[in-house]
Coordinates of C-alpha atoms and ligand atoms in Angstrom, one line a residue:
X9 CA -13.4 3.7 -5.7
X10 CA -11.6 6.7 -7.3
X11 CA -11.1 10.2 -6.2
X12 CA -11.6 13.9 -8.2
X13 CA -9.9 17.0 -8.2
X14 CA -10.6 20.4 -9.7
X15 CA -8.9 23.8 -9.9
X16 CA -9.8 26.8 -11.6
X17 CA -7.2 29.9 -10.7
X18 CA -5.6 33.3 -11.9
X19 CA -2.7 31.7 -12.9
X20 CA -2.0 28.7 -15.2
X21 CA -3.5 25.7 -12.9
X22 CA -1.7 22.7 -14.4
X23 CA 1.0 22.4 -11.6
X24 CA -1.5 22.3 -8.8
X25 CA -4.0 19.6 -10.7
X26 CA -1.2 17.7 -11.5
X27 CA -0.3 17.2 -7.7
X28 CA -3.8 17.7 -6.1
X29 CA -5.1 14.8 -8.4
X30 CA -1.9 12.9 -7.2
X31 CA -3.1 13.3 -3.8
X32 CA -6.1 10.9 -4.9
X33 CA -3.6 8.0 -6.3
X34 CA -4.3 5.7 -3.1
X35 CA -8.3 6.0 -3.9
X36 CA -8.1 3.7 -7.4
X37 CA -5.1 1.8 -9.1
X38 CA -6.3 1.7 -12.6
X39 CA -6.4 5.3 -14.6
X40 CA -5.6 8.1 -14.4
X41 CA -6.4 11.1 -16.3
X42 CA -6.1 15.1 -16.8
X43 CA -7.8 18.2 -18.8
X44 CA -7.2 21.9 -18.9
X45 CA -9.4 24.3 -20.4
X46 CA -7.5 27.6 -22.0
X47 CA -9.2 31.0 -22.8
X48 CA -9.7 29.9 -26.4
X49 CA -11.9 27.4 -25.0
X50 CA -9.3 24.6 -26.3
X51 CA -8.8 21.5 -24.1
X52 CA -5.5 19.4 -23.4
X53 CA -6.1 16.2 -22.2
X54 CA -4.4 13.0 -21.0
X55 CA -5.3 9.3 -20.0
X56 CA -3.1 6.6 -19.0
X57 CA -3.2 3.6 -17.6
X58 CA -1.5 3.1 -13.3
X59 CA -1.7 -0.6 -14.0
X60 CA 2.5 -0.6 -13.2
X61 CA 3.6 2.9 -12.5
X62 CA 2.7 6.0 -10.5
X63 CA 0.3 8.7 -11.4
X64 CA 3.2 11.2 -11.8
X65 CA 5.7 9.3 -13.1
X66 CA 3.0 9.1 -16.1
X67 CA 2.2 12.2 -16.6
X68 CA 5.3 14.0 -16.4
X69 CA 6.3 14.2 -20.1
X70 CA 2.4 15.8 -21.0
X71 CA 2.9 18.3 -18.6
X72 CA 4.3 21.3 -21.3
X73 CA 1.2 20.6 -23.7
X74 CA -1.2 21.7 -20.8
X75 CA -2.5 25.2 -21.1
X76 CA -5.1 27.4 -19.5
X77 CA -6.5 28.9 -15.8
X78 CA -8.8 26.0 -15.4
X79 CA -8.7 21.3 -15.1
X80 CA -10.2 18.5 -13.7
X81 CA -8.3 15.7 -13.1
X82 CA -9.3 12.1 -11.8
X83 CA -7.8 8.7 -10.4
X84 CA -10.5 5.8 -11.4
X85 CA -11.0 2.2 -10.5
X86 CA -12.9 2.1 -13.6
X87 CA -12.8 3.6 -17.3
X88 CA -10.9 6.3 -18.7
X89 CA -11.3 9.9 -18.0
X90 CA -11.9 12.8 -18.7
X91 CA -14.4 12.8 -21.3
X92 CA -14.5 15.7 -23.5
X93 CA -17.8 16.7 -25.3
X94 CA -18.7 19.3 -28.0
X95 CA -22.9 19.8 -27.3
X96 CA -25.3 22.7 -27.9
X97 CA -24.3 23.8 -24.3
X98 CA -20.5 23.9 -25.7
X99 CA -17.4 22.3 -25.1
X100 CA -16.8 20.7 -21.7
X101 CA -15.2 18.2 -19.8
X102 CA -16.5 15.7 -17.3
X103 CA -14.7 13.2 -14.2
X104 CA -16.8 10.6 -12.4
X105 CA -16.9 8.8 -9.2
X106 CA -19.0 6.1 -8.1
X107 CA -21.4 3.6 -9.2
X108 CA -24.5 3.7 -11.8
X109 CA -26.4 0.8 -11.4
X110 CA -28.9 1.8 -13.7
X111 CA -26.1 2.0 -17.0
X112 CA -28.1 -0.2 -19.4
X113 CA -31.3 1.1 -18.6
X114 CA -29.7 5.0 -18.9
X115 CA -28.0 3.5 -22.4
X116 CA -30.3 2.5 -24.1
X117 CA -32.7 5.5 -23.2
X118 CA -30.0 8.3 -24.8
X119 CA -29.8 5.8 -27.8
X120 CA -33.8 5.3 -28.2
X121 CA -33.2 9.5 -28.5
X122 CA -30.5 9.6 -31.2
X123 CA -27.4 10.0 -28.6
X124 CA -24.1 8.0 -29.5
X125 CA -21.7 6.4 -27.6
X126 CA -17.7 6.5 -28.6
X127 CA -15.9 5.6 -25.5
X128 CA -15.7 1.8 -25.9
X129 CA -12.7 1.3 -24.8
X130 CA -13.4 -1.6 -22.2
X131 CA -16.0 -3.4 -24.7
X132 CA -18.6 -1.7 -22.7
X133 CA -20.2 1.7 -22.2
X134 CA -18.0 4.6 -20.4
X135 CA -20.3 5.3 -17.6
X136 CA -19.0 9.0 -17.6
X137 CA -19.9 9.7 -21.2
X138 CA -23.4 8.1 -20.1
X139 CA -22.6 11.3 -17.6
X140 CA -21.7 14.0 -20.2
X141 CA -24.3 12.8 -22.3
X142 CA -27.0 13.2 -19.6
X143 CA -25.9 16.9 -19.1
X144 CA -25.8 17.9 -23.1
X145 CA -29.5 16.5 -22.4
X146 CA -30.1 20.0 -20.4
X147 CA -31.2 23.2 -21.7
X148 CA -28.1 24.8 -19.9
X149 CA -25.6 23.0 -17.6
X150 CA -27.1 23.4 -14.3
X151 CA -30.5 21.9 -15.8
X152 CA -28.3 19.1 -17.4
X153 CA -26.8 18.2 -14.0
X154 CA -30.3 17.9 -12.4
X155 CA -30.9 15.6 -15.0
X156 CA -27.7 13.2 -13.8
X157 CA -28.8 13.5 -10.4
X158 CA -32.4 12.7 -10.8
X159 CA -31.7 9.6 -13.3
X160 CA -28.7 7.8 -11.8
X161 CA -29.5 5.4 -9.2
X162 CA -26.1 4.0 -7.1
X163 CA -24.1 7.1 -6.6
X164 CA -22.1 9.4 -8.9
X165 CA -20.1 12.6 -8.0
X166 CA -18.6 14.4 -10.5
X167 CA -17.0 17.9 -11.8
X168 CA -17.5 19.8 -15.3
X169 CA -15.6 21.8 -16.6
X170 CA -16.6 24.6 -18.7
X171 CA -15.7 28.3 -20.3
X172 CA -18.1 29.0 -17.1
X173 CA -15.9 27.7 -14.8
X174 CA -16.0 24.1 -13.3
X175 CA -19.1 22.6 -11.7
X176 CA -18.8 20.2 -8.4
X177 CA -21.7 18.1 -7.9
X178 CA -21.9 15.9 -4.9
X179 CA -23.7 12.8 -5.4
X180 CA -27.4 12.8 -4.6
X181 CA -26.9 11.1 -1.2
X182 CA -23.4 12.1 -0.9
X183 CA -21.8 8.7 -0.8
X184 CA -18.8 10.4 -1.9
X185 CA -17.2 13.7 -0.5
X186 CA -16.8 16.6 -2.4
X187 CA -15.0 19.4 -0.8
X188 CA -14.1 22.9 -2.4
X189 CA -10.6 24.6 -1.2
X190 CA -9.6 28.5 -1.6
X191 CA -6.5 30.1 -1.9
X192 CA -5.6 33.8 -2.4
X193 CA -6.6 34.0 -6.6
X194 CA -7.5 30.2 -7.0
X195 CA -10.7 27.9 -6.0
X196 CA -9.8 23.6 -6.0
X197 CA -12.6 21.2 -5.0
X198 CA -12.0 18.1 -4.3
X199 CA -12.8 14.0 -2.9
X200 CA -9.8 14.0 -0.4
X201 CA -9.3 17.3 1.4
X202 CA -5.2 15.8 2.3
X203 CA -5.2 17.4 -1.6
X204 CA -5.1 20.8 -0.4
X205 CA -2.8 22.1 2.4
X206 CA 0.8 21.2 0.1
X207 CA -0.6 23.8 -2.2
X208 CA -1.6 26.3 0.0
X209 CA -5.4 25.5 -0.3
X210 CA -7.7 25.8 2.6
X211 CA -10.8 23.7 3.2
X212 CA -13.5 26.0 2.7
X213 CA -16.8 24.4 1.9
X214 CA -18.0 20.7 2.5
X215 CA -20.7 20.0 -0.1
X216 CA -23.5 18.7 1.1
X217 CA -25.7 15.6 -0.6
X218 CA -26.8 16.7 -4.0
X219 CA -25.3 20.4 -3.8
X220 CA -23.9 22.1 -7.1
X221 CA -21.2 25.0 -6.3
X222 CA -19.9 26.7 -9.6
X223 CA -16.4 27.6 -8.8
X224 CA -14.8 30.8 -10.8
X225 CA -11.6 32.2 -10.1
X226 CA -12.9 34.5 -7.3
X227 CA -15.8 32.6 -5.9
X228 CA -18.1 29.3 -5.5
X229 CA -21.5 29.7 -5.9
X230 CA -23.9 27.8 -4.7
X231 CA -25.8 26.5 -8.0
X232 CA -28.5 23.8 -6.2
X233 CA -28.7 23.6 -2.6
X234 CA -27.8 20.1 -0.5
X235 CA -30.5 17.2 -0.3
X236 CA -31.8 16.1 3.3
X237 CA -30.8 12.7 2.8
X238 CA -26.8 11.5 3.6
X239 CA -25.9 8.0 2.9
X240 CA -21.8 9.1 3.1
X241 CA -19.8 5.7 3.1
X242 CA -18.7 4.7 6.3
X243 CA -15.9 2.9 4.6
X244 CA -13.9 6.1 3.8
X245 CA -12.9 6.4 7.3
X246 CA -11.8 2.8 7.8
X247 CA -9.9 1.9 4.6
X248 CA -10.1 4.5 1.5
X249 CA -9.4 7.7 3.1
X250 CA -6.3 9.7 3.9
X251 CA -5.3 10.1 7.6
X252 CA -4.8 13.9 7.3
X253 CA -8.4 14.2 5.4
X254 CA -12.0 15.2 7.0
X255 CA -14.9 14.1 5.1
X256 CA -18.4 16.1 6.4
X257 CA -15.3 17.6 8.5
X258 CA -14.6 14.6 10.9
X259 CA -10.6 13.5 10.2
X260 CA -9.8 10.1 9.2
X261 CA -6.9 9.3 11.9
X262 CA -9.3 10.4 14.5
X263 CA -12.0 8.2 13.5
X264 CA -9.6 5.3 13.0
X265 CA -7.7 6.0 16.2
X266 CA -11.2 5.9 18.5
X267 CA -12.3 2.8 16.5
X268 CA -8.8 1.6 18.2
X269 CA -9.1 3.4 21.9
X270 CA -12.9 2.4 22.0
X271 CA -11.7 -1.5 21.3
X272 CA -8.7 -1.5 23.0
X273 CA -10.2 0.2 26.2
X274 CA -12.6 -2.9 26.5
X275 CA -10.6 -5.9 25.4
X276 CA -9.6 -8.0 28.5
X277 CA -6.9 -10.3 26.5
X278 CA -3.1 -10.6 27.9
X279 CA -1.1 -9.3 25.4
X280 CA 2.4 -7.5 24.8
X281 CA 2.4 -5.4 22.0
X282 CA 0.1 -3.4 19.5
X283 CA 0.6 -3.4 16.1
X284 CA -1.0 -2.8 12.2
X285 CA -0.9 -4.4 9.2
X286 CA 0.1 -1.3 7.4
X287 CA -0.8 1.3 6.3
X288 CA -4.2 1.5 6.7
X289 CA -4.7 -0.5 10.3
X290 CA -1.7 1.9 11.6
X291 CA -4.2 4.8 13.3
X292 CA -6.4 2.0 14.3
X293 CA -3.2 0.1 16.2
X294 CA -2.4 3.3 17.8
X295 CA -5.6 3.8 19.3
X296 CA -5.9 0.5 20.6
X297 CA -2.3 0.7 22.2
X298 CA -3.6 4.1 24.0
X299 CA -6.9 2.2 25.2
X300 CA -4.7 -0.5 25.8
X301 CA -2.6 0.5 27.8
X302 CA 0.1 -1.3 25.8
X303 CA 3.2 0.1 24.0
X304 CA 2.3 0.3 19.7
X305 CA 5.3 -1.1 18.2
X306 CA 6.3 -1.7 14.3
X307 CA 6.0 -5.8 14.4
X308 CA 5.5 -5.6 10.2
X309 CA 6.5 -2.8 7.9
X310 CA 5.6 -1.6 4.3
X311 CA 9.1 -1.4 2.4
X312 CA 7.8 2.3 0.7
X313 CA 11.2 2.9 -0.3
X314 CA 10.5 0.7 -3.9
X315 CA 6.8 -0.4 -2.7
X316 CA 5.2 2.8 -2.3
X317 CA 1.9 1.6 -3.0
X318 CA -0.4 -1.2 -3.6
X319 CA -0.3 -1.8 -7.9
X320 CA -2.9 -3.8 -9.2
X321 CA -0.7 -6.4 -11.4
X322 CA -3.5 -8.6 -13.7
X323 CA -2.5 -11.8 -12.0
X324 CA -3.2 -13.1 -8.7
X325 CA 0.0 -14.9 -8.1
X326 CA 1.9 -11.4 -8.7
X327 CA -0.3 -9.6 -6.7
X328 CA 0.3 -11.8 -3.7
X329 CA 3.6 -11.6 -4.4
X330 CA 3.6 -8.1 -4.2
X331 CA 1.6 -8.6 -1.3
X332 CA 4.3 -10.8 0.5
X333 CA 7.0 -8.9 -0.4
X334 CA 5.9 -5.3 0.5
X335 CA 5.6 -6.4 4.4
X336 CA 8.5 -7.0 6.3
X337 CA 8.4 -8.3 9.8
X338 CA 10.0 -7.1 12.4
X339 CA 11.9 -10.6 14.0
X340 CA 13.5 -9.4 16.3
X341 CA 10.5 -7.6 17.7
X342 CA 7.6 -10.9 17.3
X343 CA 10.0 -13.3 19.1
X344 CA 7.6 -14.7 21.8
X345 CA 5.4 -11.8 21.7
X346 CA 1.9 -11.7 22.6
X347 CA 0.8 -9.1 19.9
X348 CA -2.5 -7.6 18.5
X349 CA -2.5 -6.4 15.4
X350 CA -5.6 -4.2 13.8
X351 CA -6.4 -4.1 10.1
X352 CA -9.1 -2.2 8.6
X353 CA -11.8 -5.1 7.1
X354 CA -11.6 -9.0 6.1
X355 CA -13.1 -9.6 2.7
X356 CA -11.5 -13.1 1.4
X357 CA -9.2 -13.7 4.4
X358 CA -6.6 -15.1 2.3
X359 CA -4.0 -12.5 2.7
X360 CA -4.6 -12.3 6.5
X361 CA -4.2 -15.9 6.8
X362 CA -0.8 -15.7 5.1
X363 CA 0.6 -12.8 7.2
X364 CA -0.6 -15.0 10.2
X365 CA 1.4 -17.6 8.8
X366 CA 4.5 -16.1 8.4
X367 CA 4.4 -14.1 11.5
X368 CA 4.3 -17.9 13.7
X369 CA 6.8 -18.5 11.3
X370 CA 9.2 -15.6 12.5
X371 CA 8.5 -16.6 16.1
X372 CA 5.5 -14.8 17.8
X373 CA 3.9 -16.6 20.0
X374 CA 0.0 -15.1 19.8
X375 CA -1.5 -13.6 17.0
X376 CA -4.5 -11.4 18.1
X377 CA -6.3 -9.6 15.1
X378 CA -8.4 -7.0 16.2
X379 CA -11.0 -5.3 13.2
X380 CA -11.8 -1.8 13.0
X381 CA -15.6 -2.7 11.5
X382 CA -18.0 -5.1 11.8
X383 CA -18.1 -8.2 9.4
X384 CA -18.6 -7.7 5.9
X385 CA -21.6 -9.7 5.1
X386 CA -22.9 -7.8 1.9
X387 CA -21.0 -6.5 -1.3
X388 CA -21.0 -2.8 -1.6
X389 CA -23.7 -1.3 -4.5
X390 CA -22.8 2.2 -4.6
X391 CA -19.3 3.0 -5.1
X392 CA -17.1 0.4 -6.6
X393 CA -15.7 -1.4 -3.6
X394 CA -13.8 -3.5 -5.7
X395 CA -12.1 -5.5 -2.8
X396 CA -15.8 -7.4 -3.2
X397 CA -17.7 -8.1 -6.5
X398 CA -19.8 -11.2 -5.6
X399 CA -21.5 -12.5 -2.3
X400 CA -19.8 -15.0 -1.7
X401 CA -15.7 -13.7 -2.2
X402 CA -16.6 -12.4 1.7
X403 CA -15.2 -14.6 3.8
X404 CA -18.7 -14.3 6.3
X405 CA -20.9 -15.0 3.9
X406 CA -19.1 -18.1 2.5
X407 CA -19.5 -19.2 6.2
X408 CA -23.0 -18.4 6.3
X409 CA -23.8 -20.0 2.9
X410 CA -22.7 -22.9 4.4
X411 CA -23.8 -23.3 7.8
X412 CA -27.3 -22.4 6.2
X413 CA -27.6 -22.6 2.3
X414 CA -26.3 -21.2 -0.8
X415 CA -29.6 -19.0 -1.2
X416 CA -30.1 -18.5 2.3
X417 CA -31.0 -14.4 2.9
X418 CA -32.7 -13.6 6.4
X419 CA -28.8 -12.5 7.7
X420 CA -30.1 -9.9 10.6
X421 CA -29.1 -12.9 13.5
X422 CA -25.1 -13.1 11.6
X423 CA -25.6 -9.1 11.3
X424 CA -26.1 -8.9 15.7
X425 CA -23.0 -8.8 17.3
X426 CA -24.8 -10.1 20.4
X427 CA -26.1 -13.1 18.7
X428 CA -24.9 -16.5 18.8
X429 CA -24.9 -17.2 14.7
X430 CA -22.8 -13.7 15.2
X431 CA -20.0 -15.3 18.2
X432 CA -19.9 -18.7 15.6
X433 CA -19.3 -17.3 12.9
X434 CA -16.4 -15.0 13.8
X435 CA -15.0 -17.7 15.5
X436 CA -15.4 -19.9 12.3
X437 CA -13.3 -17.1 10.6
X438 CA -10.7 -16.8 13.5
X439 CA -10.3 -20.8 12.9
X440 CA -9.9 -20.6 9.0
X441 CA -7.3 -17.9 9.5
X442 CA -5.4 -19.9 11.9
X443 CA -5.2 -16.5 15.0
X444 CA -5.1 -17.1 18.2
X445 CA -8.2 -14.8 18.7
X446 CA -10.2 -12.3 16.3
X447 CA -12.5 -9.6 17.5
X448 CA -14.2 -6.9 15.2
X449 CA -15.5 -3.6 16.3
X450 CA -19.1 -3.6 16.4
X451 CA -22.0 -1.1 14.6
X452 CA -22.3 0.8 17.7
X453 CA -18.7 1.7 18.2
X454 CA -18.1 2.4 14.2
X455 CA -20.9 5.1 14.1
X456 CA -20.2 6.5 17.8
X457 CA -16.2 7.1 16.4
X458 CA -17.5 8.2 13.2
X459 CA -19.6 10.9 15.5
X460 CA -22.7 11.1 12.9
X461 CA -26.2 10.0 13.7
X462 CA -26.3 6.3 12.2
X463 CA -29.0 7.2 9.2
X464 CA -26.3 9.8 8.0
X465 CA -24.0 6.8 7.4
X466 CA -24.3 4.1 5.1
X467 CA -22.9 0.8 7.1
X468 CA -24.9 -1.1 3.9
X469 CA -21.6 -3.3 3.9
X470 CA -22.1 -4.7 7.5
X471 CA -26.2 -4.5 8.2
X472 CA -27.5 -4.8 4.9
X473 CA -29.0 -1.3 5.5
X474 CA -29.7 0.8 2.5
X475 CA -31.7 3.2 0.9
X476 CA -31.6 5.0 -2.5
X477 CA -30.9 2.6 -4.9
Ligands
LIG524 S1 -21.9 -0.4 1.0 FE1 -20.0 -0.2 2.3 S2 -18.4 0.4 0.8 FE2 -20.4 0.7 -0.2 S3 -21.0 2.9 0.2 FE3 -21.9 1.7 1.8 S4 -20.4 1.7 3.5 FE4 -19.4 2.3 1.6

């Protein structure tokens, strides 16, 4: 997915963009990348690569060359960033997140008008210089930023930055968060708001869809107001986002822990213990536990000391590997237990099936997966889910495609939980990964623990539901 994070202070601002953009390393795995902006109007920037190492442990050594009160800063699933671009607005620096579905379309329009492309680097066009080069289409910055938001269709949120100090834009139907922080002398905006308290930021403004806010060193004004439409991904509360972060100001651990009580509360299994695949079913595990009425105990844990989080190695048999060997279960603990543990989605399966495996292996004697969301029946279109790229990598719609046909597409009966095709097919998935029993939450508990009315959510992943483009 990716995550942004902006700064613009009295005081040299490299130390706080380095660790607020940090704070966004568990949002993408494959770049990362910095630029400050100095009086002169001179930029310093860096890229690299978080294919094998941490975002700090990369950027250390270009930390003396940075300079200036102002920086972006970005952690992306995609290509690299920041780019930098010298237009008749002047210099300026743009970081992306999201999804433009319409690249090719949006290409070859700035080339029919005499625009070039540089930023090759992946063999195919950098859909944040298509960015950049949409703005240098306007007559100033906030007219060039209209332009983005009127032309891209998926979703794209993104900061400038500029001698005027940096713009936030929130995508058009906010798929992503944008949130700005203040601090005595500084202004930070940001995609995950557990950036801010370590560097003495408060939370001050969450942008609404579509809104502009020009942040200086003493203030952020409001450049375009919000949209009426919100389409914020639902998905941020179950797997992206940060326990300590609030996105439209509703915290991730309290979401994730109701998704928990709310299951727990109603599930009529025996069973001894609750437990997460961690990290991201933890909240969920404790929440179920409390609605339980069951002790949460630590049946599998991450090994942080040396696997503090999830690289993306290029080959599948090193990332399951990796997979296998960050997780250690607790044997003493699974001996003949009865134990449900939550996790935050299925996609493939495969690497539930393989914990499963090895936790009969270590002795327990049930295996109870409980899901925080519903099934994942269609591939996400608007911000890089990457977990999913095709149809039919989601384990439920390999099922369906078989029980019905490959190009079968009326999925509303395998979309209601109440449904028959619904009960089969989870249990079909229950069978394949080899549990004792599987439930998922359903649509109606994910959007009463989220707390926002269901059209302010996009659940496209689960219902097919979608608007926008
Ligand atoms: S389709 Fe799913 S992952 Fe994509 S924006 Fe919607 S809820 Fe999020």
């Amino acid at each position: 997915m990716g995550g942004i994070f902006g700064v613009i202070s009295k005081q040299k601002c490299i130390s706080d963009l380095y660790y607020g953009t940090d704070y966004h390393s568990h949002l993408g795995t494959r770049m990362g990348g910095l630029v400050t902006l100095n009086q002169e109007g001179g930029f310093a920037r860096a890229i690299h690569s978080l294919g094998n190492a941490q975002f700090r442990s990369k950027f250390e050594e270009d930390l003396p060359k940075f300079e200036g009160n102002s920086g972006i800063g970005v952690i992306s699933d995609t290509d690299p960033q920041p780019i930098i671009m010298n237009s008749h607005l002047g210099k300026f620096a743009v970081v992306t997140v999201g999804k433009i579905n319409n690249i090719a379309e949006l290409e070859k329009e700035l080339l029919d008008a005499g625009k070039s492309f540089t930023e090759l680097s992946s063999g195919h066009t950098n859909p944040t210089e298509v960015v950049a080069l949409l703005i240098s289409t306007g007559k100033t910055f906030s007219d060039g930023i209209e332009i983005v938001k009127q032309k891209i269709k998926g979703s794209c949120s993104f900061l400038v930055l500029t001698l005027d100090g940096i713009y936030a834009c929130r995508d058009r139907y906010g798929r992503t968060p944008l949130v700005t922080g203040k601090k005595d002398g500084a202004w930070a905006v940001c995609t995950e708001t557990c950036s801010l308290p370590n560097l003495g930021f408060e939370a001050e403004h969450f942008l609404g869809p579509g809104e502009v806010r020009l942040l200086s060193e003493d203030k952020a004004e409001q450049i375009a107001p919000e949209g009426e439409k919100l389409q914020i991904c639902s998905f941020l509360w179950i797997y992206y986002g940060y326990p300590t972060s609030c996105y439209e100001n509703i915290n991730v651990d309290d979401v994730r822990y109701y998704l928990g009580y709310y299951m727990g509360s109603r599930d009529k299994t025996q069973l001894d213990v609750s437990s997460a695949i961690p990290d991201s079913g933890t909240c969920m595990a404790i929440g179920y536990a409390s609605g339980k009425q069951i002790p949460y105990r630590c049946a599998v844990v991450k090994y942080t000391p040396s696997w503090p989080r999830s690289f993306t190695p290029p080959k599948q048999s090193i990332r399951d590997t990796v997979a296998k060997m960050k997780l250690i279960p607790n044997k003493v603990l699974l001996r003949e237990k009865r134990i449900a543990f939550c996790d935050d989605s299925i996609v493939r399966g495969t690497q539930l099936r393989d914990n499963a495996r090895v936790l009969y292996g270590y002795g327990a004697r049930e295996i109870h997966i409980r899901i925080s969301c519903p099934p994942l029946i269609f591939p996400c279109t608007f911000v890089n889910f990457s977990a999913s790229r095709t149809p039919t990598e989601l384990i439920a719609r390999r099922y369906i495609a078989e029980k019905e046909s490959p190009d079968f597409n009326d999925f509303q009966k395998y979309v209601d939980d109440k449904s028959e095709e619904h009960k089969e097919m989870v249990n079909y998935i229950k069978n394949e990964l080899k549990l004792t029993s599987l439930k998922y939450n359903t649509l109606d508990t994910l959007v009463k623990s989220i707390g926002l009315p269901k059209e302010r959510v996009c659940t496209h992943c689960f219902d097919g539901s979608s608007f926008g483009g």
